[in-house]
Amino acid sequence: MAANSRMTIAVHALAWLALAQRRGQGVLTSTQVAASVNTNPVIIRRCLGDLRRAGLADVHRGAGAGWSLARPPEEITLLEVHDAVGPEPPFGLHRTEPNLECPVGRGIRPALSQVYGQVDQAVRRELAAVSVADVLRDTLRVR
């Protein structure tokens, strides 16, 4: 099972926009962001579109077109990014109903739903405690 990287791409893009802003560069093109992420600009435009709809990024058209942060990076939490790119819980239940005649099949969904709900809440708490500015600070510290 492959991990979903949309969250990582979104945080990377926002951190790069934050660094550009800090360096006095108002906007970055999707091609510039894509070069940092090492992916196709179309993927970046799709991602930044999600972030724009969530109020985390702005698009500038015309001369000097590109993308920028909609708010200071200290005010953008990873939880907001997570919610913007289509939050998916870390675990999922069976796609089909288990055998309800089996004692495990009958009780597995309620038992795991409770555990998975607690895991989801813990993840959300952790993501809410970290900002894009925190990620950028830690990223620049790694050398």
Short mmCIF file of N, CA, C and O in Angstrom, two decimals:
data_model
loop_
_atom_site.label_atom_id
_atom_site.label_comp_id
_atom_site.label_asym_id
_atom_site.label_seq_id
_atom_site.Cartn_x
_atom_site.Cartn_y
_atom_site.Cartn_z
N MET A 1 0.84 -1.16 0.00
CA MET A 1 0.00 0.00 0.00
C MET A 1 0.90 1.24 0.00
O MET A 1 1.75 1.41 0.86
N ALA A 2 0.73 2.13 -0.97
CA ALA A 2 1.55 3.34 -1.09
C ALA A 2 1.04 4.42 -0.15
O ALA A 2 -0.17 4.56 0.08
N ALA A 3 1.96 5.19 0.37
CA ALA A 3 1.59 6.31 1.24
C ALA A 3 1.13 7.47 0.37
O ALA A 3 1.61 7.67 -0.75
N ASN A 4 0.22 8.25 0.89
CA ASN A 4 -0.28 9.43 0.20
C ASN A 4 0.70 10.58 0.46
O ASN A 4 0.96 10.91 1.61
N SER A 5 1.22 11.20 -0.58
CA SER A 5 2.21 12.26 -0.41
C SER A 5 1.64 13.66 -0.62
O SER A 5 2.40 14.62 -0.63
N ARG A 6 0.33 13.79 -0.80
CA ARG A 6 -0.25 15.13 -1.03
C ARG A 6 0.05 16.09 0.10
O ARG A 6 0.36 17.26 -0.13
N MET A 7 0.00 15.62 1.33
CA MET A 7 0.30 16.47 2.48
C MET A 7 1.75 16.95 2.42
O MET A 7 2.02 18.13 2.62
N THR A 8 2.66 16.05 2.14
CA THR A 8 4.07 16.41 2.08
C THR A 8 4.33 17.42 0.97
O THR A 8 5.06 18.40 1.16
N ILE A 9 3.74 17.21 -0.19
CA ILE A 9 3.90 18.15 -1.30
C ILE A 9 3.35 19.52 -0.91
O ILE A 9 3.99 20.55 -1.18
N ALA A 10 2.19 19.56 -0.28
CA ALA A 10 1.57 20.82 0.10
C ALA A 10 2.42 21.58 1.12
O ALA A 10 2.64 22.79 0.99
N VAL A 11 2.92 20.88 2.13
CA VAL A 11 3.75 21.53 3.15
C VAL A 11 5.06 22.01 2.51
O VAL A 11 5.53 23.12 2.80
N HIS A 12 5.64 21.21 1.64
CA HIS A 12 6.86 21.60 0.94
C HIS A 12 6.61 22.88 0.15
O HIS A 12 7.41 23.83 0.23
N ALA A 13 5.53 22.93 -0.61
CA ALA A 13 5.21 24.11 -1.42
C ALA A 13 5.04 25.34 -0.53
O ALA A 13 5.57 26.42 -0.84
N LEU A 14 4.31 25.20 0.56
CA LEU A 14 4.09 26.34 1.45
C LEU A 14 5.38 26.80 2.12
O LEU A 14 5.61 28.01 2.28
N ALA A 15 6.23 25.87 2.51
CA ALA A 15 7.51 26.24 3.11
C ALA A 15 8.38 26.98 2.10
O ALA A 15 9.05 27.96 2.44
N TRP A 16 8.37 26.55 0.84
CA TRP A 16 9.14 27.21 -0.20
C TRP A 16 8.59 28.61 -0.45
O TRP A 16 9.36 29.57 -0.60
N LEU A 17 7.27 28.76 -0.46
CA LEU A 17 6.66 30.09 -0.60
C LEU A 17 7.03 30.98 0.59
O LEU A 17 7.28 32.18 0.42
N ALA A 18 7.06 30.41 1.77
CA ALA A 18 7.44 31.17 2.97
C ALA A 18 8.88 31.64 2.89
O ALA A 18 9.20 32.78 3.25
N LEU A 19 9.77 30.78 2.43
CA LEU A 19 11.17 31.16 2.29
C LEU A 19 11.33 32.25 1.23
O LEU A 19 12.07 33.22 1.44
N ALA A 20 10.63 32.11 0.13
CA ALA A 20 10.68 33.13 -0.93
C ALA A 20 10.21 34.48 -0.38
O ALA A 20 10.83 35.52 -0.62
N GLN A 21 9.14 34.44 0.39
CA GLN A 21 8.60 35.66 1.00
C GLN A 21 9.63 36.28 1.94
O GLN A 21 9.88 37.48 1.92
N ARG A 22 10.26 35.46 2.75
CA ARG A 22 11.28 35.93 3.69
C ARG A 22 12.45 36.58 2.94
O ARG A 22 13.05 37.53 3.43
N ARG A 23 12.76 36.05 1.77
CA ARG A 23 13.87 36.57 0.97
C ARG A 23 13.46 37.76 0.09
O ARG A 23 14.25 38.23 -0.72
N GLY A 24 12.20 38.21 0.23
CA GLY A 24 11.74 39.37 -0.52
C GLY A 24 11.19 39.08 -1.89
O GLY A 24 10.92 39.99 -2.67
N GLN A 25 11.02 37.82 -2.21
CA GLN A 25 10.43 37.44 -3.50
C GLN A 25 8.94 37.24 -3.28
O GLN A 25 8.53 36.31 -2.58
N GLY A 26 8.13 38.12 -3.84
CA GLY A 26 6.70 38.12 -3.57
C GLY A 26 5.97 36.86 -3.98
O GLY A 26 5.13 36.36 -3.24
N VAL A 27 6.28 36.36 -5.16
CA VAL A 27 5.56 35.19 -5.67
C VAL A 27 6.52 34.22 -6.33
O VAL A 27 7.62 34.58 -6.74
N LEU A 28 6.09 32.97 -6.39
CA LEU A 28 6.82 31.94 -7.13
C LEU A 28 5.87 31.33 -8.14
O LEU A 28 4.67 31.18 -7.88
N THR A 29 6.39 30.94 -9.27
CA THR A 29 5.58 30.25 -10.26
C THR A 29 5.44 28.78 -9.86
O THR A 29 6.23 28.26 -9.07
N SER A 30 4.46 28.13 -10.43
CA SER A 30 4.30 26.70 -10.15
C SER A 30 5.51 25.92 -10.66
O SER A 30 5.88 24.90 -10.08
N THR A 31 6.17 26.41 -11.70
CA THR A 31 7.37 25.76 -12.20
C THR A 31 8.50 25.86 -11.18
O THR A 31 9.24 24.89 -10.96
N GLN A 32 8.64 27.01 -10.54
CA GLN A 32 9.66 27.17 -9.52
C GLN A 32 9.39 26.26 -8.32
O GLN A 32 10.32 25.64 -7.78
N VAL A 33 8.15 26.19 -7.90
CA VAL A 33 7.79 25.31 -6.78
C VAL A 33 8.01 23.86 -7.17
O VAL A 33 8.57 23.08 -6.41
N ALA A 34 7.61 23.50 -8.38
CA ALA A 34 7.77 22.13 -8.86
C ALA A 34 9.24 21.72 -8.90
O ALA A 34 9.57 20.57 -8.61
N ALA A 35 10.13 22.66 -9.23
CA ALA A 35 11.56 22.35 -9.27
C ALA A 35 12.07 21.97 -7.88
O ALA A 35 12.89 21.06 -7.74
N SER A 36 11.56 22.64 -6.85
CA SER A 36 11.98 22.31 -5.49
C SER A 36 11.43 20.96 -5.05
O SER A 36 12.13 20.16 -4.44
N VAL A 37 10.18 20.70 -5.38
CA VAL A 37 9.54 19.44 -5.00
C VAL A 37 10.03 18.29 -5.89
O VAL A 37 9.96 17.13 -5.51
N ASN A 38 10.53 18.64 -7.08
CA ASN A 38 10.97 17.67 -8.08
C ASN A 38 9.78 16.87 -8.61
O ASN A 38 9.77 15.64 -8.62
N THR A 39 8.78 17.64 -9.05
CA THR A 39 7.58 17.03 -9.62
C THR A 39 7.09 17.92 -10.76
O THR A 39 7.67 18.96 -11.06
N ASN A 40 6.03 17.52 -11.39
CA ASN A 40 5.45 18.24 -12.51
C ASN A 40 4.69 19.48 -12.03
O ASN A 40 3.96 19.40 -11.04
N PRO A 41 4.81 20.62 -12.71
CA PRO A 41 4.08 21.83 -12.32
C PRO A 41 2.56 21.64 -12.26
O PRO A 41 1.88 22.32 -11.49
N VAL A 42 2.03 20.72 -13.05
CA VAL A 42 0.58 20.47 -13.01
C VAL A 42 0.18 19.95 -11.63
O VAL A 42 -0.85 20.35 -11.08
N ILE A 43 0.98 19.08 -11.05
CA ILE A 43 0.70 18.56 -9.71
C ILE A 43 0.74 19.70 -8.70
O ILE A 43 -0.11 19.79 -7.81
N ILE A 44 1.71 20.59 -8.86
CA ILE A 44 1.83 21.73 -7.95
C ILE A 44 0.64 22.67 -8.11
O ILE A 44 0.08 23.14 -7.11
N ARG A 45 0.22 22.95 -9.32
CA ARG A 45 -0.94 23.83 -9.54
C ARG A 45 -2.20 23.24 -8.91
O ARG A 45 -2.99 23.94 -8.29
N ARG A 46 -2.37 21.92 -9.05
CA ARG A 46 -3.52 21.27 -8.44
C ARG A 46 -3.46 21.41 -6.91
O ARG A 46 -4.46 21.74 -6.26
N CYS A 47 -2.30 21.17 -6.36
CA CYS A 47 -2.10 21.27 -4.91
C CYS A 47 -2.32 22.70 -4.43
O CYS A 47 -3.05 22.94 -3.46
N LEU A 48 -1.69 23.66 -5.11
CA LEU A 48 -1.85 25.06 -4.71
C LEU A 48 -3.28 25.54 -4.89
O LEU A 48 -3.75 26.39 -4.14
N GLY A 49 -3.99 24.97 -5.85
CA GLY A 49 -5.41 25.29 -6.01
C GLY A 49 -6.20 24.87 -4.78
O GLY A 49 -7.07 25.62 -4.30
N ASP A 50 -5.92 23.69 -4.27
CA ASP A 50 -6.57 23.23 -3.03
C ASP A 50 -6.24 24.17 -1.87
O ASP A 50 -7.10 24.52 -1.07
N LEU A 51 -4.98 24.57 -1.79
CA LEU A 51 -4.54 25.46 -0.71
C LEU A 51 -5.18 26.85 -0.86
O LEU A 51 -5.52 27.50 0.14
N ARG A 52 -5.35 27.30 -2.09
CA ARG A 52 -6.02 28.59 -2.33
C ARG A 52 -7.47 28.54 -1.88
O ARG A 52 -7.97 29.44 -1.21
N ARG A 53 -8.16 27.47 -2.23
CA ARG A 53 -9.56 27.33 -1.82
C ARG A 53 -9.71 27.30 -0.31
O ARG A 53 -10.74 27.72 0.23
N ALA A 54 -8.69 26.85 0.39
CA ALA A 54 -8.71 26.80 1.86
C ALA A 54 -8.22 28.10 2.49
O ALA A 54 -8.16 28.21 3.71
N GLY A 55 -7.84 29.07 1.67
CA GLY A 55 -7.37 30.35 2.18
C GLY A 55 -5.93 30.33 2.68
O GLY A 55 -5.54 31.19 3.47
N LEU A 56 -5.13 29.39 2.19
CA LEU A 56 -3.75 29.27 2.64
C LEU A 56 -2.75 29.82 1.63
O LEU A 56 -1.61 30.16 1.99
N ALA A 57 -3.13 29.90 0.37
CA ALA A 57 -2.26 30.42 -0.70
C ALA A 57 -3.08 31.36 -1.57
O ALA A 57 -4.31 31.25 -1.63
N ASP A 58 -2.37 32.28 -2.21
CA ASP A 58 -3.00 33.21 -3.15
C ASP A 58 -2.35 33.03 -4.51
O ASP A 58 -1.16 32.75 -4.61
N VAL A 59 -3.16 33.22 -5.55
CA VAL A 59 -2.64 33.21 -6.91
C VAL A 59 -2.67 34.64 -7.43
O VAL A 59 -3.61 35.39 -7.15
N HIS A 60 -1.63 35.02 -8.16
CA HIS A 60 -1.52 36.36 -8.75
C HIS A 60 -1.45 36.17 -10.26
O HIS A 60 -0.62 35.41 -10.75
N ARG A 61 -2.29 36.87 -10.97
CA ARG A 61 -2.36 36.73 -12.42
C ARG A 61 -1.74 37.96 -13.09
O ARG A 61 -1.52 38.97 -12.46
N GLY A 62 -1.47 37.83 -14.38
CA GLY A 62 -0.91 38.95 -15.13
C GLY A 62 0.59 39.06 -14.95
O GLY A 62 1.28 38.08 -14.67
N ALA A 63 1.09 40.30 -15.08
CA ALA A 63 2.53 40.53 -14.92
C ALA A 63 2.95 40.12 -13.51
O ALA A 63 2.28 40.46 -12.54
N GLY A 64 4.03 39.40 -13.40
CA GLY A 64 4.49 38.93 -12.09
C GLY A 64 3.61 37.83 -11.52
O GLY A 64 3.48 37.69 -10.30
N ALA A 65 2.99 37.04 -12.40
CA ALA A 65 2.07 35.99 -11.97
C ALA A 65 2.79 34.93 -11.15
O ALA A 65 3.99 34.70 -11.30
N GLY A 66 2.05 34.32 -10.26
CA GLY A 66 2.60 33.24 -9.44
C GLY A 66 1.78 33.04 -8.18
O GLY A 66 0.64 33.48 -8.10
N TRP A 67 2.39 32.39 -7.22
CA TRP A 67 1.73 32.00 -5.99
C TRP A 67 2.44 32.61 -4.78
O TRP A 67 3.65 32.80 -4.81
N SER A 68 1.66 32.89 -3.75
CA SER A 68 2.23 33.38 -2.49
C SER A 68 1.38 32.84 -1.35
O SER A 68 0.30 32.30 -1.55
N LEU A 69 1.88 33.02 -0.14
CA LEU A 69 1.11 32.64 1.04
C LEU A 69 -0.03 33.63 1.24
O LEU A 69 0.14 34.83 1.02
N ALA A 70 -1.16 33.15 1.68
CA ALA A 70 -2.30 34.02 1.96
C ALA A 70 -2.22 34.60 3.37
O ALA A 70 -2.86 35.61 3.66
N ARG A 71 -1.45 33.94 4.23
CA ARG A 71 -1.28 34.39 5.61
C ARG A 71 0.17 34.18 6.02
O ARG A 71 0.88 33.41 5.37
N PRO A 72 0.59 34.79 7.10
CA PRO A 72 1.96 34.53 7.57
C PRO A 72 2.14 33.04 7.88
O PRO A 72 1.21 32.38 8.34
N PRO A 73 3.34 32.50 7.62
CA PRO A 73 3.55 31.07 7.83
C PRO A 73 3.36 30.63 9.28
O PRO A 73 3.02 29.48 9.53
N GLU A 74 3.53 31.56 10.22
CA GLU A 74 3.31 31.24 11.63
C GLU A 74 1.84 30.97 11.94
O GLU A 74 1.52 30.34 12.94
N GLU A 75 0.97 31.44 11.05
CA GLU A 75 -0.47 31.30 11.27
C GLU A 75 -1.09 30.15 10.48
O GLU A 75 -2.31 29.95 10.54
N ILE A 76 -0.30 29.42 9.74
CA ILE A 76 -0.81 28.29 8.94
C ILE A 76 -0.37 27.00 9.62
O ILE A 76 0.82 26.69 9.67
N THR A 77 -1.32 26.26 10.16
CA THR A 77 -0.99 25.01 10.83
C THR A 77 -1.01 23.85 9.84
O THR A 77 -1.68 23.90 8.80
N LEU A 78 -0.29 22.80 10.20
CA LEU A 78 -0.31 21.60 9.36
C LEU A 78 -1.68 20.95 9.35
O LEU A 78 -2.03 20.28 8.38
N LEU A 79 -2.48 21.18 10.39
CA LEU A 79 -3.85 20.66 10.37
C LEU A 79 -4.65 21.33 9.26
O LEU A 79 -5.41 20.66 8.54
N GLU A 80 -4.48 22.64 9.08
CA GLU A 80 -5.18 23.33 8.00
C GLU A 80 -4.73 22.80 6.64
O GLU A 80 -5.56 22.64 5.73
N VAL A 81 -3.44 22.54 6.51
CA VAL A 81 -2.93 21.99 5.26
C VAL A 81 -3.53 20.60 5.03
O VAL A 81 -4.02 20.29 3.94
N HIS A 82 -3.52 19.79 6.05
CA HIS A 82 -4.09 18.44 5.98
C HIS A 82 -5.54 18.50 5.53
O HIS A 82 -5.96 17.77 4.62
N ASP A 83 -6.31 19.37 6.14
CA ASP A 83 -7.72 19.49 5.79
C ASP A 83 -7.91 20.02 4.36
O ASP A 83 -8.85 19.64 3.67
N ALA A 84 -7.00 20.88 3.91
CA ALA A 84 -7.11 21.47 2.58
C ALA A 84 -6.84 20.48 1.46
O ALA A 84 -7.44 20.57 0.39
N VAL A 85 -5.93 19.55 1.69
CA VAL A 85 -5.56 18.63 0.60
C VAL A 85 -6.36 17.34 0.61
O VAL A 85 -6.01 16.39 -0.09
N GLY A 86 -7.43 17.30 1.37
CA GLY A 86 -8.27 16.12 1.37
C GLY A 86 -7.88 15.16 2.45
O GLY A 86 -7.17 14.20 2.18
N PRO A 87 -8.29 15.46 3.66
CA PRO A 87 -7.87 14.63 4.78
C PRO A 87 -8.32 13.19 4.63
O PRO A 87 -9.46 12.92 4.31
N GLU A 88 -7.39 12.33 4.82
CA GLU A 88 -7.70 10.91 4.82
C GLU A 88 -7.27 10.35 6.15
O GLU A 88 -6.16 10.63 6.61
N PRO A 89 -8.11 9.58 6.79
CA PRO A 89 -7.70 9.00 8.08
C PRO A 89 -6.54 8.03 7.87
O PRO A 89 -6.38 7.47 6.79
N PRO A 90 -5.72 7.86 8.90
CA PRO A 90 -4.56 6.98 8.74
C PRO A 90 -4.93 5.51 8.50
O PRO A 90 -4.18 4.78 7.88
N PHE A 91 -6.09 5.11 8.99
CA PHE A 91 -6.52 3.71 8.84
C PHE A 91 -7.95 3.68 8.34
O PHE A 91 -8.73 4.58 8.60
N GLY A 92 -8.29 2.60 7.66
CA GLY A 92 -9.66 2.44 7.18
C GLY A 92 -10.19 1.06 7.53
O GLY A 92 -9.43 0.12 7.76
N LEU A 93 -11.50 0.97 7.57
CA LEU A 93 -12.16 -0.30 7.86
C LEU A 93 -12.30 -1.12 6.57
O LEU A 93 -12.03 -0.62 5.48
N HIS A 94 -12.76 -2.33 6.71
CA HIS A 94 -13.02 -3.20 5.55
C HIS A 94 -13.86 -2.45 4.53
O HIS A 94 -14.77 -1.71 4.89
N ARG A 95 -13.58 -2.68 3.27
CA ARG A 95 -14.40 -2.07 2.21
C ARG A 95 -15.77 -2.75 2.12
O ARG A 95 -16.73 -2.14 1.71
N THR A 96 -15.81 -4.00 2.49
CA THR A 96 -17.08 -4.73 2.49
C THR A 96 -17.40 -5.12 3.93
O THR A 96 -16.54 -5.18 4.79
N GLU A 97 -18.65 -5.41 4.15
CA GLU A 97 -19.10 -5.84 5.48
C GLU A 97 -18.48 -7.20 5.81
O GLU A 97 -18.56 -8.12 5.01
N PRO A 98 -17.82 -7.32 6.96
CA PRO A 98 -17.30 -8.64 7.33
C PRO A 98 -18.44 -9.63 7.60
O PRO A 98 -19.61 -9.23 7.70
N ASN A 99 -18.10 -10.88 7.75
CA ASN A 99 -19.07 -11.92 8.03
C ASN A 99 -19.67 -11.68 9.42
O ASN A 99 -19.00 -11.87 10.43
N LEU A 100 -20.94 -11.29 9.48
CA LEU A 100 -21.59 -10.98 10.76
C LEU A 100 -21.95 -12.23 11.55
O LEU A 100 -22.32 -12.13 12.72
N GLU A 101 -21.82 -13.40 10.93
CA GLU A 101 -22.04 -14.66 11.64
C GLU A 101 -20.81 -15.05 12.46
O GLU A 101 -20.88 -15.86 13.37
N CYS A 102 -19.68 -14.47 12.14
CA CYS A 102 -18.43 -14.74 12.85
C CYS A 102 -18.34 -13.80 14.05
O CYS A 102 -18.64 -12.61 13.93
N PRO A 103 -17.94 -14.28 15.22
CA PRO A 103 -17.86 -13.41 16.39
C PRO A 103 -16.86 -12.26 16.21
O PRO A 103 -17.08 -11.15 16.69
N VAL A 104 -15.77 -12.49 15.48
CA VAL A 104 -14.82 -11.40 15.21
C VAL A 104 -15.40 -10.46 14.15
O VAL A 104 -15.35 -9.24 14.30
N GLY A 105 -15.95 -11.02 13.09
CA GLY A 105 -16.55 -10.21 12.03
C GLY A 105 -17.65 -9.30 12.55
O GLY A 105 -17.79 -8.16 12.12
N ARG A 106 -18.42 -9.79 13.52
CA ARG A 106 -19.53 -9.04 14.10
C ARG A 106 -19.03 -7.83 14.90
O ARG A 106 -19.65 -6.78 14.89
N GLY A 107 -17.91 -7.95 15.58
CA GLY A 107 -17.50 -6.88 16.48
C GLY A 107 -16.28 -6.09 16.07
O GLY A 107 -15.90 -5.13 16.75
N ILE A 108 -15.67 -6.46 14.94
CA ILE A 108 -14.41 -5.80 14.57
C ILE A 108 -14.60 -4.33 14.21
O ILE A 108 -13.80 -3.48 14.60
N ARG A 109 -15.64 -4.01 13.48
CA ARG A 109 -15.85 -2.61 13.07
C ARG A 109 -16.02 -1.68 14.27
O ARG A 109 -15.34 -0.65 14.34
N PRO A 110 -16.92 -1.98 15.20
CA PRO A 110 -17.06 -1.07 16.35
C PRO A 110 -15.78 -0.96 17.18
O PRO A 110 -15.42 0.14 17.62
N ALA A 111 -15.09 -2.07 17.35
CA ALA A 111 -13.87 -2.04 18.16
C ALA A 111 -12.80 -1.18 17.49
O ALA A 111 -12.18 -0.32 18.14
N LEU A 112 -12.58 -1.40 16.20
CA LEU A 112 -11.55 -0.64 15.52
C LEU A 112 -11.97 0.81 15.26
O LEU A 112 -11.12 1.71 15.27
N SER A 113 -13.25 1.05 15.07
CA SER A 113 -13.72 2.43 14.86
C SER A 113 -13.35 3.30 16.05
O SER A 113 -12.93 4.45 15.90
N GLN A 114 -13.50 2.78 17.23
CA GLN A 114 -13.16 3.53 18.44
C GLN A 114 -11.66 3.83 18.48
O GLN A 114 -11.24 4.96 18.72
N VAL A 115 -10.85 2.82 18.25
CA VAL A 115 -9.39 3.01 18.26
C VAL A 115 -8.97 3.98 17.16
O VAL A 115 -8.19 4.92 17.41
N TYR A 116 -9.47 3.79 15.96
CA TYR A 116 -9.09 4.65 14.84
C TYR A 116 -9.53 6.09 15.07
O TYR A 116 -8.84 7.03 14.68
N GLY A 117 -10.67 6.28 15.69
CA GLY A 117 -11.13 7.63 16.02
C GLY A 117 -10.16 8.32 16.98
O GLY A 117 -9.86 9.50 16.84
N GLN A 118 -9.66 7.58 17.95
CA GLN A 118 -8.69 8.14 18.90
C GLN A 118 -7.37 8.47 18.20
O GLN A 118 -6.76 9.50 18.48
N VAL A 119 -6.94 7.61 17.30
CA VAL A 119 -5.72 7.86 16.54
C VAL A 119 -5.88 9.13 15.70
O VAL A 119 -5.00 10.00 15.66
N ASP A 120 -7.02 9.25 15.03
CA ASP A 120 -7.28 10.43 14.19
C ASP A 120 -7.24 11.71 15.03
O ASP A 120 -6.64 12.71 14.62
N GLN A 121 -7.84 11.68 16.21
CA GLN A 121 -7.82 12.87 17.07
C GLN A 121 -6.40 13.20 17.53
O GLN A 121 -6.03 14.38 17.60
N ALA A 122 -5.60 12.20 17.82
CA ALA A 122 -4.21 12.44 18.23
C ALA A 122 -3.42 13.06 17.08
O ALA A 122 -2.64 14.00 17.29
N VAL A 123 -3.62 12.56 15.88
CA VAL A 123 -2.94 13.11 14.70
C VAL A 123 -3.34 14.56 14.51
O VAL A 123 -2.49 15.44 14.29
N ARG A 124 -4.63 14.86 14.61
CA ARG A 124 -5.12 16.23 14.43
C ARG A 124 -4.53 17.17 15.48
O ARG A 124 -4.16 18.30 15.16
N ARG A 125 -4.43 16.70 16.72
CA ARG A 125 -3.82 17.53 17.78
C ARG A 125 -2.37 17.86 17.46
O ARG A 125 -1.93 19.00 17.61
N GLU A 126 -1.63 16.85 17.01
CA GLU A 126 -0.22 17.06 16.68
C GLU A 126 -0.06 18.02 15.50
O GLU A 126 0.80 18.91 15.52
N LEU A 127 -0.87 17.83 14.47
CA LEU A 127 -0.78 18.70 13.29
C LEU A 127 -1.16 20.14 13.63
O LEU A 127 -0.58 21.09 13.08
N ALA A 128 -2.11 20.31 14.54
CA ALA A 128 -2.53 21.66 14.93
C ALA A 128 -1.45 22.40 15.70
O ALA A 128 -1.45 23.63 15.75
N ALA A 129 -0.51 21.69 16.27
CA ALA A 129 0.54 22.30 17.10
C ALA A 129 1.77 22.72 16.28
O ALA A 129 2.70 23.30 16.84
N VAL A 130 1.77 22.46 14.97
CA VAL A 130 2.94 22.76 14.14
C VAL A 130 2.52 23.69 13.01
O VAL A 130 1.51 23.44 12.34
N SER A 131 3.30 24.75 12.80
CA SER A 131 3.01 25.70 11.72
C SER A 131 3.96 25.49 10.55
O SER A 131 5.00 24.81 10.68
N VAL A 132 3.63 26.10 9.43
CA VAL A 132 4.53 26.08 8.27
C VAL A 132 5.85 26.75 8.64
O VAL A 132 6.92 26.29 8.24
N ALA A 133 5.80 27.80 9.46
CA ALA A 133 7.03 28.45 9.91
C ALA A 133 7.91 27.49 10.72
O ALA A 133 9.14 27.50 10.58
N ASP A 134 7.29 26.65 11.54
CA ASP A 134 8.04 25.64 12.30
C ASP A 134 8.75 24.67 11.37
O ASP A 134 9.92 24.33 11.56
N VAL A 135 8.04 24.22 10.35
CA VAL A 135 8.62 23.27 9.39
C VAL A 135 9.77 23.93 8.64
O VAL A 135 10.84 23.33 8.47
N LEU A 136 9.57 25.18 8.21
CA LEU A 136 10.63 25.88 7.49
C LEU A 136 11.86 26.05 8.39
O LEU A 136 12.99 25.79 7.97
N ARG A 137 11.65 26.44 9.63
CA ARG A 137 12.76 26.59 10.58
C ARG A 137 13.53 25.28 10.71
O ARG A 137 14.76 25.24 10.60
N ASP A 138 12.81 24.19 10.92
CA ASP A 138 13.47 22.88 11.07
C ASP A 138 14.13 22.41 9.79
O ASP A 138 15.18 21.79 9.81
N THR A 139 13.53 22.74 8.65
CA THR A 139 14.09 22.36 7.36
C THR A 139 15.41 23.06 7.11
O THR A 139 16.38 22.45 6.67
N LEU A 140 15.47 24.35 7.44
CA LEU A 140 16.68 25.11 7.21
C LEU A 140 17.79 24.74 8.19
O LEU A 140 18.96 24.95 7.91
N ARG A 141 17.41 24.17 9.30
CA ARG A 141 18.36 23.75 10.32
C ARG A 141 19.09 22.47 9.90
O ARG A 141 20.22 22.22 10.30
N VAL A 142 18.43 21.63 9.10
CA VAL A 142 19.01 20.36 8.65
C VAL A 142 19.98 20.65 7.52
O VAL A 142 19.60 21.19 6.49
N ARG A 143 21.21 20.30 7.70
CA ARG A 143 22.22 20.52 6.66
C ARG A 143 23.18 19.38 6.64
O ARG A 143 23.62 18.81 7.51
#
